mmCIF file of C-alpha atoms in Angstrom:
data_model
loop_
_atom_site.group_PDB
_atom_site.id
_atom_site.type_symbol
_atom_site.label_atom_id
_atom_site.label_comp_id
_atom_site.label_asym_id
_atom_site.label_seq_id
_atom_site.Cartn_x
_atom_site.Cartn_y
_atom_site.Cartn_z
ATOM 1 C CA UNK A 1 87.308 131.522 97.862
ATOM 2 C CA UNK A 2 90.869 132.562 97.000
ATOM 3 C CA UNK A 3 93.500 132.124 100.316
ATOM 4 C CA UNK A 4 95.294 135.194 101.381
ATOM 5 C CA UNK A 5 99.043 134.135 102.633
ATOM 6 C CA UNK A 6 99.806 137.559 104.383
ATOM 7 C CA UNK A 7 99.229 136.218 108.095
ATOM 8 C CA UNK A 8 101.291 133.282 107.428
ATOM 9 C CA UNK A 9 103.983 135.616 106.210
ATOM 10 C CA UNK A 10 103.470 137.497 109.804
ATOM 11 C CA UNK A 11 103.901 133.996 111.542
ATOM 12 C CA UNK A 12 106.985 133.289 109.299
ATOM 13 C CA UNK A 13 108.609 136.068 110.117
ATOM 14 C CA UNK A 14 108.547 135.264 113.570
ATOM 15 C CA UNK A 15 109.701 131.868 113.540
ATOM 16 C CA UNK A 16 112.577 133.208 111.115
ATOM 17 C CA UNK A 17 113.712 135.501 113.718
ATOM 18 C CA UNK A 18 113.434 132.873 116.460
ATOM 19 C CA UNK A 19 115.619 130.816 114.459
ATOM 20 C CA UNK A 20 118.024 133.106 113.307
ATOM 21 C CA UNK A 21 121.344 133.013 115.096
ATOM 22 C CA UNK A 22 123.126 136.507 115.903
ATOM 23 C CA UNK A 23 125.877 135.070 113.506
ATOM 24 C CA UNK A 24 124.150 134.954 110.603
ATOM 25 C CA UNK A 25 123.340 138.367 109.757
ATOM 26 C CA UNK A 26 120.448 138.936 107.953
ATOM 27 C CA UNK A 27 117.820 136.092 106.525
ATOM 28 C CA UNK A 28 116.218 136.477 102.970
ATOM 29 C CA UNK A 29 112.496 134.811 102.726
ATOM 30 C CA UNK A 30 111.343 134.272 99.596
ATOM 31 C CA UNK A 31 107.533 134.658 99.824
ATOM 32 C CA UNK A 32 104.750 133.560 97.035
ATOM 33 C CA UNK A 33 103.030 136.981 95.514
ATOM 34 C CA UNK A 34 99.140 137.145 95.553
ATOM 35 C CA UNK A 35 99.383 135.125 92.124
ATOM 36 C CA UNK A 36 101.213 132.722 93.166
ATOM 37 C CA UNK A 37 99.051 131.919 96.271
ATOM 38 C CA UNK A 38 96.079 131.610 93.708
ATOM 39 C CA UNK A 39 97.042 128.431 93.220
ATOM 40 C CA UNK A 40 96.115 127.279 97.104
ATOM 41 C CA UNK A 41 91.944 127.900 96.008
ATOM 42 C CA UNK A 42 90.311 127.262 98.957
ATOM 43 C CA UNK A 43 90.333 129.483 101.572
ATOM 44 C CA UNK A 44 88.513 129.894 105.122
ATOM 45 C CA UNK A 45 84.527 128.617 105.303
ATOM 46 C CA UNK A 46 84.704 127.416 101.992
ATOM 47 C CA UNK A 47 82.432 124.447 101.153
ATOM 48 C CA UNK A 48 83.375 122.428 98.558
ATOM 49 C CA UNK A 49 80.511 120.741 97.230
ATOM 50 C CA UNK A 50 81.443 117.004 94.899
ATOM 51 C CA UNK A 51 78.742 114.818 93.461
ATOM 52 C CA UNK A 52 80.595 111.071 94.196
ATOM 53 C CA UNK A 53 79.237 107.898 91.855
ATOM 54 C CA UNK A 54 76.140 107.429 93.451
ATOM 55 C CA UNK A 55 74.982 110.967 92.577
ATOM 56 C CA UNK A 56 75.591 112.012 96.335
ATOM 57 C CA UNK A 57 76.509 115.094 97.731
ATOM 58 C CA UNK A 58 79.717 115.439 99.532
ATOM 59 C CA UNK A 59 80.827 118.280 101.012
ATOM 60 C CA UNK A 60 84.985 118.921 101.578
ATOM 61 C CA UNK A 61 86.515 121.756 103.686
ATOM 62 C CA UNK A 62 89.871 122.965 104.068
ATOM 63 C CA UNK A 63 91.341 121.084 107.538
ATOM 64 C CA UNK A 64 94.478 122.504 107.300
ATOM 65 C CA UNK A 65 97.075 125.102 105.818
ATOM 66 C CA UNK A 66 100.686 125.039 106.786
ATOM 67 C CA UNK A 67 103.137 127.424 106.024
ATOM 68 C CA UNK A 68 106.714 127.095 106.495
ATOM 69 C CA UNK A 69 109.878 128.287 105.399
ATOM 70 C CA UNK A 70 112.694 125.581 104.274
ATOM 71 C CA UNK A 71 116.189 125.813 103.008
ATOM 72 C CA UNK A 72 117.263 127.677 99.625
ATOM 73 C CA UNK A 73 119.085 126.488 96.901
ATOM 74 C CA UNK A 74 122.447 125.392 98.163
ATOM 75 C CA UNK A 75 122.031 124.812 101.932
ATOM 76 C CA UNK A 76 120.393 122.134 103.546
ATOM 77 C CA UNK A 77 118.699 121.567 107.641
ATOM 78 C CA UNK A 78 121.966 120.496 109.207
ATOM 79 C CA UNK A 79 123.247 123.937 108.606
ATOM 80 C CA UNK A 80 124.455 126.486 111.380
ATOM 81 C CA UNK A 81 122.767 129.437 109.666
ATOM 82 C CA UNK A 82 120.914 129.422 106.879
ATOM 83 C CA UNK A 83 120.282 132.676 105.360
ATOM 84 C CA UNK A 84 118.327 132.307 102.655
ATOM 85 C CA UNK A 85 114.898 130.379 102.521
ATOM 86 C CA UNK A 86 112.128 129.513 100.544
ATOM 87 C CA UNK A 87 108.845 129.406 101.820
ATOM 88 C CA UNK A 88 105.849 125.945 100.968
ATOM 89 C CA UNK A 89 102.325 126.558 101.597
ATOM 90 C CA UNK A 90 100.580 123.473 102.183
ATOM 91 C CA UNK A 91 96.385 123.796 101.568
ATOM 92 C CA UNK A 92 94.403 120.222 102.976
ATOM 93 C CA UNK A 93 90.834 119.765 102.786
ATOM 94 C CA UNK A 94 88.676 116.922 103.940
ATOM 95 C CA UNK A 95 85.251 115.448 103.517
ATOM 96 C CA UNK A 96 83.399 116.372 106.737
ATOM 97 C CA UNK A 97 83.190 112.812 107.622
ATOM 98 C CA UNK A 98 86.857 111.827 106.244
ATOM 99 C CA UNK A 99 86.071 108.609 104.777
ATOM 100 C CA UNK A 100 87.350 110.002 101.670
ATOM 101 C CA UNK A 101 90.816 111.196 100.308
ATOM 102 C CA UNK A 102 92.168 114.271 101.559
ATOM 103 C CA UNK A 103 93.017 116.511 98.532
ATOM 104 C CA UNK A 104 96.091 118.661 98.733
ATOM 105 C CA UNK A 105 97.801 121.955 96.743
ATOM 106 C CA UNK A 106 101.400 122.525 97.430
ATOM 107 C CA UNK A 107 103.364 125.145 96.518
ATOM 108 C CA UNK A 108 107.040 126.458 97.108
ATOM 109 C CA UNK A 109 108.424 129.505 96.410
ATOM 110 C CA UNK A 110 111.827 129.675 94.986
ATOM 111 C CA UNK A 111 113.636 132.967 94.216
ATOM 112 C CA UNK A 112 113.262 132.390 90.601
ATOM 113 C CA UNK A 113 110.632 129.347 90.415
ATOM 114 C CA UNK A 114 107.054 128.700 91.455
ATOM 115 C CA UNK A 115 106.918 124.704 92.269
ATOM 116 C CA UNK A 116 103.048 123.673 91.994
ATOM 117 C CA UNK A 117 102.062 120.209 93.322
ATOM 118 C CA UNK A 118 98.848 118.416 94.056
ATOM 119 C CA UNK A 119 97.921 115.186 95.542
ATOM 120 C CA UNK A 120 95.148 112.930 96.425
ATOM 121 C CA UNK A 121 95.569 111.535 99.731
ATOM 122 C CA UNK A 122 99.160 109.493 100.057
ATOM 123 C CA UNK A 123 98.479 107.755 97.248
ATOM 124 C CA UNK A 124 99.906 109.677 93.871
ATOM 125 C CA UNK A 125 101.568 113.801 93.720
ATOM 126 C CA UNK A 126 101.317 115.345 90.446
ATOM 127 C CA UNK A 127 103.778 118.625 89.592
ATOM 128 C CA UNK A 128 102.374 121.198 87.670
ATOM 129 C CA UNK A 129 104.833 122.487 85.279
ATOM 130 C CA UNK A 130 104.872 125.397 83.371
ATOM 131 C CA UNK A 131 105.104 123.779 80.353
ATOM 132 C CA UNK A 132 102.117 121.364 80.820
ATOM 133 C CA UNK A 133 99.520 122.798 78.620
ATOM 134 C CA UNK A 134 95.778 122.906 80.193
ATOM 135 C CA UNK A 135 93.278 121.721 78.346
ATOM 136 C CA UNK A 136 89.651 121.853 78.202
ATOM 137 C CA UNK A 137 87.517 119.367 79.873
ATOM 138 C CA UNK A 138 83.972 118.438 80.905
ATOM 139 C CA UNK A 139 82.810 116.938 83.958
ATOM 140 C CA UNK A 140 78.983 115.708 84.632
ATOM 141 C CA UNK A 141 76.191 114.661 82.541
ATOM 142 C CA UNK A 142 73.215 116.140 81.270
ATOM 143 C CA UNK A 143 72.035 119.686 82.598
ATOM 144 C CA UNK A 144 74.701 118.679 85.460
ATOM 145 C CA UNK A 145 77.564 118.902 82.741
ATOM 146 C CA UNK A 146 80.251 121.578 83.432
ATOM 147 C CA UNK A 147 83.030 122.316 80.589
ATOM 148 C CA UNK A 148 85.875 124.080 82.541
ATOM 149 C CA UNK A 149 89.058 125.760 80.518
ATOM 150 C CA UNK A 150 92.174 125.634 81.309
ATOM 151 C CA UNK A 151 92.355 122.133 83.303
ATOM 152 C CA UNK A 152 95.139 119.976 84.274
ATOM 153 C CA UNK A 153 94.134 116.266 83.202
ATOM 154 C CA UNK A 154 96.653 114.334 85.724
ATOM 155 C CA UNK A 155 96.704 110.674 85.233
ATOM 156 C CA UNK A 156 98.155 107.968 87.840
ATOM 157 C CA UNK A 157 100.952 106.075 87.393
ATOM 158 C CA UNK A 158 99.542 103.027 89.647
ATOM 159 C CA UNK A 159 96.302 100.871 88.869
ATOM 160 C CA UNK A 160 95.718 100.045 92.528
ATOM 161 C CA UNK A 161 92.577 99.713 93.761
ATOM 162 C CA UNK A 162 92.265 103.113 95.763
ATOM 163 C CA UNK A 163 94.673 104.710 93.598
ATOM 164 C CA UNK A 164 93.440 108.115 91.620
ATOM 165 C CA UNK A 165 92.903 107.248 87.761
ATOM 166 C CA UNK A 166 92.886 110.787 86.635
ATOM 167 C CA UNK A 167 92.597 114.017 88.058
ATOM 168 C CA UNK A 168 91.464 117.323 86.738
ATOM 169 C CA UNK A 169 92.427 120.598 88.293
ATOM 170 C CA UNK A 170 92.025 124.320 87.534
ATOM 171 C CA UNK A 171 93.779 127.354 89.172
ATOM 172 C CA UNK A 172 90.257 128.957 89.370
ATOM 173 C CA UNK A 173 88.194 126.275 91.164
ATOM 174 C CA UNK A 174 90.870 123.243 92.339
ATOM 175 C CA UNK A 175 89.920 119.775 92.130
ATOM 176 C CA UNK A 176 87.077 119.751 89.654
ATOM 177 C CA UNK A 177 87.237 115.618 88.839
ATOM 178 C CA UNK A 178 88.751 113.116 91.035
ATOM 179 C CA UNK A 179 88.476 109.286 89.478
ATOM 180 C CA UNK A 180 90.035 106.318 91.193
ATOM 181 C CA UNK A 181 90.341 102.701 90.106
ATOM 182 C CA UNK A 182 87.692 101.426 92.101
ATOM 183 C CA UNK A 183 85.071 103.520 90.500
ATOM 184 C CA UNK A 184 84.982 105.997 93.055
ATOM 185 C CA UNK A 185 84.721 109.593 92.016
ATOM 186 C CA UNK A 186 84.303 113.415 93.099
ATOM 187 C CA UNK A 187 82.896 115.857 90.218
ATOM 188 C CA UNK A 188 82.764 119.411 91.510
ATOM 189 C CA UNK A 189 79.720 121.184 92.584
ATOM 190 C CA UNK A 190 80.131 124.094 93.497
ATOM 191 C CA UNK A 191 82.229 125.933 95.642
ATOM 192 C CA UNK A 192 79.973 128.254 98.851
ATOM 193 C CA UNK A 193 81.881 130.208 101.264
ATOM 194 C CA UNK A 194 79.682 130.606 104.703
ATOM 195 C CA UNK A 195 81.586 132.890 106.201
#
């Protein structure tokens, strides 16, 4: 279930070479650890399986990952030679028929910080700081309620429509509540990995 960053960090390394200049002396990547990469959840063949408002099944999987490295502290794009970066880890997954909002886990590794962000679709980003304090939350009714600890209860700024109400995520298992406006909602299943 958990994503392992190391052949990202291969493919980094490459395209940091490529870019380097033979000015600019030696580059310094700051990479997420093991820990930090927790955060991205789902990983390769993992099903992610969401009961919506109708009681449905839906399954999501992960569509995409991107890795890339950007900039550190004090330099910006337009620079000659930029010799320290930071690398962001982007994690997407989809409903297989992507009617539904894409769910996304960000993170960027900073020398001395971990930024965590997630997002439903382009509609609202949340930051996970490290003082927000998780909480604990239940999701489901009946014999299909599930109490999880340590949950991020994200709330929207915006009352549109299609906009996410409230959000709850976990380090362990990701999304485990999406709510929107409309009435809409994912409650987490379960997560399978076929591979």
């Amino acid at each position: 279930m958990k994503t392992t960053v190391k052949s990202f960090f291969l493919l980094m390394f490459a395209s940091a070479t490529l870019a380097s200049c033979e000015n600019c002396g030696d580059i310094s990547i700051t990479e997420p650890t093991p820990e930090d990469s927790q955060w991205l959840v789902y990983g390769t063949g993992d099903n992610v399986l969401f009961r919506n408002e109708k009681d449905d099944t839906i399954t999501y999987q992960r569509t995409g990952i991107y890795v890339q490295s950007v900039p550190g502290d004090g330099y910006s794009v337009s620079d000659d030679c930029i010799d320290k970066r930071n690398t962001q880890v982007t994690n997407i997954i989809e409903d297989k028929d992507r009617k539904l909002p894409y769910l996304i886990t960000y993170i960027l590794k900073k020398p001395d910080s971990l930024i965590v962000r997630i997002g439903v679709a382009n509609k609202n980003a949340w930051e996970i700081k490290g003082s927000d304090q998780p909480q604990t939350v239940t999701v489901g009714e009946g014999e299909d309620e599930i109490t999880y600890n340590n949950a991020y209860v994200l709330k929207a700024d915006s009352t549109a429509a299609d906009s996410p109400k409230e959000v709850y995520f976990t380090k362990d298992e990701g999304f485990v509540k999406v709510e929107l406006y409309n009435g809409k909602k994912l409650e987490l299943i379960e997560i399978k990995n076929d591979k």
